[in-house]
Coordinates of C-alpha atoms in Angstrom, one line a residue:
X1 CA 111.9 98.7 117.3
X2 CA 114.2 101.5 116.3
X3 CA 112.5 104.8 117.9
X4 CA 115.7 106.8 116.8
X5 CA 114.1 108.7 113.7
X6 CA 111.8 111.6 113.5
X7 CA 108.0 110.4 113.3
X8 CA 106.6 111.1 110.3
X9 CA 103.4 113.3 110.0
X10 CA 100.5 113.5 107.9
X11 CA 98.0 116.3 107.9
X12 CA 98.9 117.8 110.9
X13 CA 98.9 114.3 113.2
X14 CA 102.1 112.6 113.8
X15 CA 101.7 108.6 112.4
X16 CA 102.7 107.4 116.2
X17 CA 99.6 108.7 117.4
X18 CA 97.5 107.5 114.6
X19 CA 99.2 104.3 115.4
X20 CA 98.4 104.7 119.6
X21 CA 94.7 105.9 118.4
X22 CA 91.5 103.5 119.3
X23 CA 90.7 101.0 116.0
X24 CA 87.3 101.5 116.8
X25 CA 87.6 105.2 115.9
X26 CA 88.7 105.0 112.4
X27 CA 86.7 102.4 109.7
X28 CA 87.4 99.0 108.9
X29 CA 88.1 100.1 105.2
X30 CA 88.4 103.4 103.7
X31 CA 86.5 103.9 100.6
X32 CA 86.8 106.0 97.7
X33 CA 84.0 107.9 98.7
X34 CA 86.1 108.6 101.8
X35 CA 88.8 110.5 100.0
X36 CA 88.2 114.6 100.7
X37 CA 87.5 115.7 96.9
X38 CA 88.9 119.0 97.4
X39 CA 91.8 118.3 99.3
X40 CA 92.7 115.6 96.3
X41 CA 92.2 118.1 93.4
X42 CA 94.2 120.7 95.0
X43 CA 97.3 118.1 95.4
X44 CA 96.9 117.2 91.8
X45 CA 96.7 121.0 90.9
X46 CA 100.2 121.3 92.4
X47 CA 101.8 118.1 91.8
X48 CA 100.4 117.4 88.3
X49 CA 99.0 113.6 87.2
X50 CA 99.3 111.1 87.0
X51 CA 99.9 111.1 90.6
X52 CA 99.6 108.5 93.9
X53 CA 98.6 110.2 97.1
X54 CA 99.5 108.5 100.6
X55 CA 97.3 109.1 103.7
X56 CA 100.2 108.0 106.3
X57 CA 97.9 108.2 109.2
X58 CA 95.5 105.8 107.6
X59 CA 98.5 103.2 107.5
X60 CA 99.6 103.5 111.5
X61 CA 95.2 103.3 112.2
X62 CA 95.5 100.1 110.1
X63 CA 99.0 98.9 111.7
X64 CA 96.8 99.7 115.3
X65 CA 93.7 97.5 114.2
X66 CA 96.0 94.6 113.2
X67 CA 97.6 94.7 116.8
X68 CA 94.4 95.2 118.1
X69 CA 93.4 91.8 116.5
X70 CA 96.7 90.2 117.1
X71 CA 97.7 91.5 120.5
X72 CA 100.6 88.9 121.2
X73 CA 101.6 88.1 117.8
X74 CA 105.0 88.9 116.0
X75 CA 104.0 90.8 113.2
X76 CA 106.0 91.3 110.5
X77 CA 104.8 93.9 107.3
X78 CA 105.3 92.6 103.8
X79 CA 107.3 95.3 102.4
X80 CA 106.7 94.0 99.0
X81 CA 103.1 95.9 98.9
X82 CA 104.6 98.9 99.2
X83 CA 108.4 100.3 99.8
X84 CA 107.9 103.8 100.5
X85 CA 110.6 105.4 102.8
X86 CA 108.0 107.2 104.6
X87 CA 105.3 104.1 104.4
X88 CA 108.2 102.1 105.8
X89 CA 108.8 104.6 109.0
X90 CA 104.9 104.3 109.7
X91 CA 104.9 101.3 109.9
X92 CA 108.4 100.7 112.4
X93 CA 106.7 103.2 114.2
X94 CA 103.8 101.3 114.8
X95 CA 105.9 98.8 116.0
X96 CA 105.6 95.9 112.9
X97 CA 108.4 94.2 111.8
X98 CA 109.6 93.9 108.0
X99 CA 109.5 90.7 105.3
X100 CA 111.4 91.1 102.8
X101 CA 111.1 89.4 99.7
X102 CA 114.6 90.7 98.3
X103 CA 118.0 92.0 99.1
X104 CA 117.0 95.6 97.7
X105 CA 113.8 95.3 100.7
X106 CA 116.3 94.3 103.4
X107 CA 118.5 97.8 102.8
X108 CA 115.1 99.9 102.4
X109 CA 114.1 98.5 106.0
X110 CA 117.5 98.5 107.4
X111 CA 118.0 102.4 106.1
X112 CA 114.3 103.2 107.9
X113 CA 115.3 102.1 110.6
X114 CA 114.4 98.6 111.0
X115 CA 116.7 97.1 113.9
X116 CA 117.9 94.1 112.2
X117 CA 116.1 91.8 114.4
X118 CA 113.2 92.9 113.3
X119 CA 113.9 91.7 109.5
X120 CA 112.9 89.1 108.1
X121 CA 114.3 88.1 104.5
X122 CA 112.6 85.5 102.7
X123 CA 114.7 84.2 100.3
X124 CA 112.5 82.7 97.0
X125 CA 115.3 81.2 94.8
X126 CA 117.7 84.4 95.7
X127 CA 119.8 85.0 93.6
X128 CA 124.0 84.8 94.2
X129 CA 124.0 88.9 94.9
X130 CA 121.0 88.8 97.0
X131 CA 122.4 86.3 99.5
X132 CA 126.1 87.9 99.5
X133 CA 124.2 91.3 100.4
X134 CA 122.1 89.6 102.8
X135 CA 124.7 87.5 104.7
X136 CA 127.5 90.9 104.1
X137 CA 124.6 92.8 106.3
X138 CA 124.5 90.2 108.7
X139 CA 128.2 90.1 109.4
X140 CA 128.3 94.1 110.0
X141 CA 125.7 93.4 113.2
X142 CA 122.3 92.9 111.5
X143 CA 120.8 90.4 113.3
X144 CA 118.3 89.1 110.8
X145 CA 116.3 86.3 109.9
X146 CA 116.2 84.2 106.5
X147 CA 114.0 82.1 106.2
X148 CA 114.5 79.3 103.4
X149 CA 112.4 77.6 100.6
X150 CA 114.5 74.8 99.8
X151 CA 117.4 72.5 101.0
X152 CA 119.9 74.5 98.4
X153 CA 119.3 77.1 100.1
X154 CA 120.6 76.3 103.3
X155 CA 123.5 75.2 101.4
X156 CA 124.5 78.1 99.9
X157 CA 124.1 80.0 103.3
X158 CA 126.6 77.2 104.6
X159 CA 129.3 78.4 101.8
X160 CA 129.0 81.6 102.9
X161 CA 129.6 81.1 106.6
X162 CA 126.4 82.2 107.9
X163 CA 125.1 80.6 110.9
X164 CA 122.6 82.9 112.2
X165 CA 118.9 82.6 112.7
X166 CA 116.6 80.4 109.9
X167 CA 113.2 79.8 109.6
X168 CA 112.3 76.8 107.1
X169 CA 109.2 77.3 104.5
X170 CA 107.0 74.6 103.8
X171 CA 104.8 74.2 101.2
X172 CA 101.8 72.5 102.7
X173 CA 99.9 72.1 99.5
X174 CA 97.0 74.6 100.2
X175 CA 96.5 78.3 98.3
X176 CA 94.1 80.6 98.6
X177 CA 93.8 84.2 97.6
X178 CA 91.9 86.7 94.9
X179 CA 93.7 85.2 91.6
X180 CA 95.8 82.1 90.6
X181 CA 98.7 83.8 90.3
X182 CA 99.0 84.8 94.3
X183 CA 98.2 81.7 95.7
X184 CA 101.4 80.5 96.9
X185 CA 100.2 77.8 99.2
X186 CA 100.4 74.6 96.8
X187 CA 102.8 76.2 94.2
X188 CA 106.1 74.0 93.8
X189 CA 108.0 77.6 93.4
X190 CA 107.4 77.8 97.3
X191 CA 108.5 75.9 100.2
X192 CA 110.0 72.8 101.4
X193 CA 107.8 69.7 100.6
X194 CA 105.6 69.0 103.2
X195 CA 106.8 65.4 102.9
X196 CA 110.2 66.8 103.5
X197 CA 109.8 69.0 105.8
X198 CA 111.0 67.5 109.1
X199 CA 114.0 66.4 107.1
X200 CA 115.2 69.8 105.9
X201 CA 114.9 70.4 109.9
X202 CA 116.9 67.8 111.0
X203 CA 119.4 68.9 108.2
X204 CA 119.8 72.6 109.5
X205 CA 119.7 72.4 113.1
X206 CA 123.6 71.7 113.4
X207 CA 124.8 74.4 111.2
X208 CA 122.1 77.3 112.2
X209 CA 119.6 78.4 114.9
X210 CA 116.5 77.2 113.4
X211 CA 113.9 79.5 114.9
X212 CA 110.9 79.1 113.2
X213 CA 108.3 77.7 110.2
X214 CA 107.0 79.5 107.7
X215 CA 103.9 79.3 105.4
X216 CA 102.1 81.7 103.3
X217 CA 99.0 80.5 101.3
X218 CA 98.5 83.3 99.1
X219 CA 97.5 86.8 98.7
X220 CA 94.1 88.9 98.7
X221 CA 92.4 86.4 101.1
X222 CA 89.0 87.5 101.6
X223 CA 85.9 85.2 100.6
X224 CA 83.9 82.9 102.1
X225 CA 86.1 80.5 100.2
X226 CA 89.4 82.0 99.9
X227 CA 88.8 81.4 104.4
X228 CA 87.7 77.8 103.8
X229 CA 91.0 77.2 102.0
X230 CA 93.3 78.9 104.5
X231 CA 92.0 77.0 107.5
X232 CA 92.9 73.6 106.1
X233 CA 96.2 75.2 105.2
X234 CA 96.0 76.5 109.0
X235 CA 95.6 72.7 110.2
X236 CA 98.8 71.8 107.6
X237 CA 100.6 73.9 109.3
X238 CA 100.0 73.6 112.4
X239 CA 100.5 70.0 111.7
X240 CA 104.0 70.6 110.3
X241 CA 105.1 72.5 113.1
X242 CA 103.8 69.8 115.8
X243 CA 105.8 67.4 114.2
X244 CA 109.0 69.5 113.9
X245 CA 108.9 71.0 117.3
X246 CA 110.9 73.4 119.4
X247 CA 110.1 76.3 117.2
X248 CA 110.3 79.6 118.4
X249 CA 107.7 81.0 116.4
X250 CA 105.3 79.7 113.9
X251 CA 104.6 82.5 110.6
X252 CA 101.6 81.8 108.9
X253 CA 102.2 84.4 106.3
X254 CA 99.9 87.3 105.5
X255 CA 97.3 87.7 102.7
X256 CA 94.6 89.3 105.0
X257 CA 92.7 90.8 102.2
X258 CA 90.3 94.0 101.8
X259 CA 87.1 94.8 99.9
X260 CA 88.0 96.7 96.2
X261 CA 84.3 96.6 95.1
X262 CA 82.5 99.7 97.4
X263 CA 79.4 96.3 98.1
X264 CA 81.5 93.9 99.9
X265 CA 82.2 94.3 103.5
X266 CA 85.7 94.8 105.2
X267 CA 86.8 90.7 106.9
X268 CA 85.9 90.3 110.5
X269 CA 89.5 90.7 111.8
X270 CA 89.0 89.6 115.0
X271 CA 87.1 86.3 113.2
X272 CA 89.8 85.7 111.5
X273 CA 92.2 86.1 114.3
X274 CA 89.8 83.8 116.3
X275 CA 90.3 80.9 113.5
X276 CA 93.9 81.2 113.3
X277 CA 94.4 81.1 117.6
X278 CA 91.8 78.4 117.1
X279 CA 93.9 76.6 114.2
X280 CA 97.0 77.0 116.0
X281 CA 96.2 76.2 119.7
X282 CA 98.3 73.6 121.5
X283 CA 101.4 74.6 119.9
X284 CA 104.1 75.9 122.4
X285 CA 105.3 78.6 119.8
X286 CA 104.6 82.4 119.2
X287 CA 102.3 83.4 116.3
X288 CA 104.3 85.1 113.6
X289 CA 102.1 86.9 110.5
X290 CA 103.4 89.0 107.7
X291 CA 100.9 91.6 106.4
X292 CA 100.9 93.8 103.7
X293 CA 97.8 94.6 101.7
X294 CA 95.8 95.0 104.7
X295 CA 98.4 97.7 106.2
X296 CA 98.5 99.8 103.1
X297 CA 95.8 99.2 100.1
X298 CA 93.0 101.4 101.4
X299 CA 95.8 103.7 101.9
X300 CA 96.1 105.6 98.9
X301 CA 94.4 106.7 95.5
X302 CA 95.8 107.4 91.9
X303 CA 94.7 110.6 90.5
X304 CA 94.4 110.8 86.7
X305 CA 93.1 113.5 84.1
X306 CA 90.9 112.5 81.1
X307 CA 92.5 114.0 78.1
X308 CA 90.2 112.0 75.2
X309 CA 86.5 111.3 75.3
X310 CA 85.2 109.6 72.2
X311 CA 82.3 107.7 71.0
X312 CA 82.3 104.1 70.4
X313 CA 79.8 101.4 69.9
X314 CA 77.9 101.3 73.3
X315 CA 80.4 103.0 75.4
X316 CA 81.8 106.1 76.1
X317 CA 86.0 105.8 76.4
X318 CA 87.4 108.1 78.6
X319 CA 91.7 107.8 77.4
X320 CA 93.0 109.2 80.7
X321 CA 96.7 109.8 81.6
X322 CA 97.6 107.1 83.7
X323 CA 98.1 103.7 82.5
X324 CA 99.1 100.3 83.1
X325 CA 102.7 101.3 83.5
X326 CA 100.9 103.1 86.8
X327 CA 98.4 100.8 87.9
X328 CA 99.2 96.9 86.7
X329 CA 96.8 95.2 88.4
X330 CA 93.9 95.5 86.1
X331 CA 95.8 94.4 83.4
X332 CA 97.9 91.6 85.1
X333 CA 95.1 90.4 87.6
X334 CA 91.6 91.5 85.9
X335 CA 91.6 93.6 89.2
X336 CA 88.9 95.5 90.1
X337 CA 89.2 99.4 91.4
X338 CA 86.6 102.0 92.0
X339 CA 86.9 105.0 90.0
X340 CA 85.4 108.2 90.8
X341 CA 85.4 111.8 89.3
X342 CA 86.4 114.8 91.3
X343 CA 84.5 116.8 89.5
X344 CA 82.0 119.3 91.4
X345 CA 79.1 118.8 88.9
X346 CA 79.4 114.9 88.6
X347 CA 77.1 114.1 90.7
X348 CA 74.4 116.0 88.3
X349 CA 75.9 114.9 85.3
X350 CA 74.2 111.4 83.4
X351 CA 75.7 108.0 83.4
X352 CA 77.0 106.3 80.7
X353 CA 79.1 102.8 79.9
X354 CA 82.3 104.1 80.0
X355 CA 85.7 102.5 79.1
X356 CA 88.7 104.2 81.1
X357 CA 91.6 103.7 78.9
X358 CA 95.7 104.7 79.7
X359 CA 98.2 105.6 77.0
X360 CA 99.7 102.3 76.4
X361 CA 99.8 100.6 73.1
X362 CA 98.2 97.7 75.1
X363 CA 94.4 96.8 74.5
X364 CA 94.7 95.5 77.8
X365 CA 95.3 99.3 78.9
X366 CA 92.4 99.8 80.7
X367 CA 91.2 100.6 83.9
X368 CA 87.4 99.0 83.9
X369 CA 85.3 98.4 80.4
X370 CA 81.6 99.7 79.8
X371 CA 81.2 100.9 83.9
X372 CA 78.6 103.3 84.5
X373 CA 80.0 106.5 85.6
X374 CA 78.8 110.1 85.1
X375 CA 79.8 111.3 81.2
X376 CA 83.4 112.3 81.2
X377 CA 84.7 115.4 80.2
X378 CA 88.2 116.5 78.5
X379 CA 90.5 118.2 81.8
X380 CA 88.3 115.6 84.4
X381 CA 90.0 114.4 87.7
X382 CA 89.6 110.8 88.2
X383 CA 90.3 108.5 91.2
X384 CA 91.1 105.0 91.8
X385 CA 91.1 103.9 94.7
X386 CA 92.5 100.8 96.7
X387 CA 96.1 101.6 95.0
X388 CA 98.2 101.7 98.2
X389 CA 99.6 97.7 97.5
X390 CA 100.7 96.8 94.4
X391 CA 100.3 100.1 93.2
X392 CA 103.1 102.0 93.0
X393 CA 105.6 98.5 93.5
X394 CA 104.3 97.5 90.2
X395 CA 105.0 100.2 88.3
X396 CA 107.2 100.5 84.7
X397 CA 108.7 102.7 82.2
X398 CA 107.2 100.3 79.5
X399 CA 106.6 102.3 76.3
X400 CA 109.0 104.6 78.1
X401 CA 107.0 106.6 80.7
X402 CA 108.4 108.0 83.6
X403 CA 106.4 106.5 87.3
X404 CA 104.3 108.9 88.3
X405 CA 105.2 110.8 91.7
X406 CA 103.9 109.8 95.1
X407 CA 102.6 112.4 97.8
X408 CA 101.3 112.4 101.1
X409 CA 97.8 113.9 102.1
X410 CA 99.6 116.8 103.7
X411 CA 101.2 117.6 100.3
X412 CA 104.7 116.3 101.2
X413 CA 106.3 114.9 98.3
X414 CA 107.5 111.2 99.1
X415 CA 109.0 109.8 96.2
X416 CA 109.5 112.4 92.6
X417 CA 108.3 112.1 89.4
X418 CA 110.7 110.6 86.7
X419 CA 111.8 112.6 84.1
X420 CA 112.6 111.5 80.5
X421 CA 116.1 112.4 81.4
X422 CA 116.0 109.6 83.5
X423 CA 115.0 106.8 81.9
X424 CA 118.4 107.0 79.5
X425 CA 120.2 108.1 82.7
X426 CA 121.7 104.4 83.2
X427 CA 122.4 103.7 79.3
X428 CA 125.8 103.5 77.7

């Protein structure tokens, strides 16, 4: 890893530290409950709300407990959860790798200060400006990896003259994860054919160095089922690879999930680690894994005032200013996030059903419907927590609201607040 750039800190501790610090000292998960109350209310005092706020020490303590887990394994974060220059240094820092999912993730790693062989790009149907960018990078000393979903693919990367490193994706036919839409294991969009798999192998060893074999079954893995389906898409892969051979590294993708409801307990991540060795063993190739959510989620919180309380039938709504152009996931995924108020007297004040609603002129602009959570007030600090992956990356100016800003526990401000200014700033 690059060690060229200044560390960054958080509240007082420098991330590599956090990152060389005992798992065992810090929790499994952080929960909302976690979150110092005061500290929170006096960022959003300064910095306004809606507003994301990044504990960057949390993210090197979970980078630590995933090497911990996976102490000889190549592992590789999925910049996709979250881009954050600063997020992004923790985590080279802690000495994880990048996936990249686009062109636009392969310059945020290569500008934090990703060496290019620690990149991965993993090209899902890239477009034409995505592999000219890619391949352009490459040719200026950036020694990264693509890996490919598809025959045409390798193709295009022969017109271009690249004959660097590849890894191959198959699609072994298996998902898992916490909603259809993230369970990339049997979707067509993803992957080589199983069936063709040894084919597309045999097609790309004269033209590249084919280093490796990729498959990812989804996102948000964390169930009792959601671990049933990943080991048979375990034994598919490892089947794959043992029929492919001379591989370099095998990458069973990421999609190590965490608890969002405050009753379910963190995974077992040495279990899980146990099951993939377990999956995997007789295969003469190094472990590869690609983790996102795990490395960032329980990483942050999004602060949000109520500004509306009204009656309705047998709720309370609470219209705050955040919305889904904030936080997507409820909308898009029925996702669940804990909400808390900052408040000082909440804890005496009475529940009630209350609907937290957002600004959009969406009914499905809400953040949870009919939850029990102490009578709001007009001017209350909310929290919601579990926002650190898919939080911020999702994001809009739908219904043209600026994103919200993003700062660090120690008050440094990581990325600015839009300003209407800016949302015409590209027109013509």
């Amino acid at each position: 890893m690059s060690d060229d750039a200044t560390p960054v800190t958080d509240g007082g501790e420098s991330v590599a530290d956090a990152a060389d610090a005992d798992p065992e000292d810090s929790p499994a998960i952080r929960r909302l409950a976690d979150w110092d109350a005061d500290r929170l209310s006096d960022i959003a005092d300064e910095h306004d709300t809606p507003l994301y706020v990044t504990d960057l020490d949390r993210v090197a303590e979970n980078c630590a407990r995933l090497r911990a887990a996976f102490p000889d394994a190549d592992l590789r974060y999925a910049v996709k959860a979250n881009t954050a220059r600063a997020v992004l240094e923790a985590v080279r820092d802690a000495g994880l790798g990048a996936e990249c999912a686009s062109a636009g993730e392969v310059r945020r790693a290569l500008d934090a200060g990703f060496d290019g062989d620690d990149v991965d790009y993993t090209a899902v149907n890239p477009p034409e400006r995505d592999l000219d960018a890619v391949v352009e990078w490459w040719e200026d000393g950036a020694d990264l990896t693509i890996t490919v979903g598809a025959a045409d693919t390798l193709d295009r990367l022969r017109e271009r003259g690249y004959d660097g490193r590849v890894c191959v994706r198959a699609n072994p036919g298996v998902g898992a994860g916490h909603h259809e839409k993230v369970r990339t294991g049997g979707a067509a969009k993803f992957g080589v054919p199983a069936e063709r798999v040894a084919e597309v192998f045999a097609s790309a060893r004269p033209d590249f160095d084919v280093v490796g074999l990729h498959a990812h079954a989804g996102s948000g893995i964390h169930g009792d089922e959601d671990l049933a389906a990943h080991r048979e898409f375990l034994a598919r892969v490892a089947d794959l690879a043992g029929d492919v051979g001379d591989l370099e590294y095998v990458n069973v993708g990421g999609g190590i999930g965490v608890p969002y409801r405050d009753d379910e307990e963190p995974l077992d991540l040495d279990a899980v680690a146990a099951a993939i060795r377990e999956e995997l063993d007789g295969l003469d190739a190094r472990l590869a894994l690609e983790p996102g959510r795990y490395v960032v989620a329980d990483a942050a919180v999004l602060l949000t005032r109520v500004n509306t309380v009204k009656g309705a039938p047998n709720e309370l709504v609470a219209g705050v200013d955040a919305g889904m152009t904030d936080l997507l996931r409820p909308a898009m995924y029925d996702a669940f996030h804990e909400i808390r108020s900052l408040e000082p007297d909440s804890v005496d004040r009475e529940e009630a059903p209350v609907t937290v609603a957002g600004p959009i002129c969406e009914s499905g602009d809400t953040f949870c419907e009919g939850r029990p959570l102490p009578v709001p007030e007009r001017g209350d600090l909310l929290a919601l927590g579990n926002v650190g992956a898919y939080g911020y990356e999702m994001a809009s100016t739908y219904n043209s609201r600026p994103r919200p800003a993003d700062v660090s526990l120690a008050g440094e401000l990581l990325r600015e607040r839009e300003s209407l200014a800016d949302l015409t700033r590209l027109e013509r």
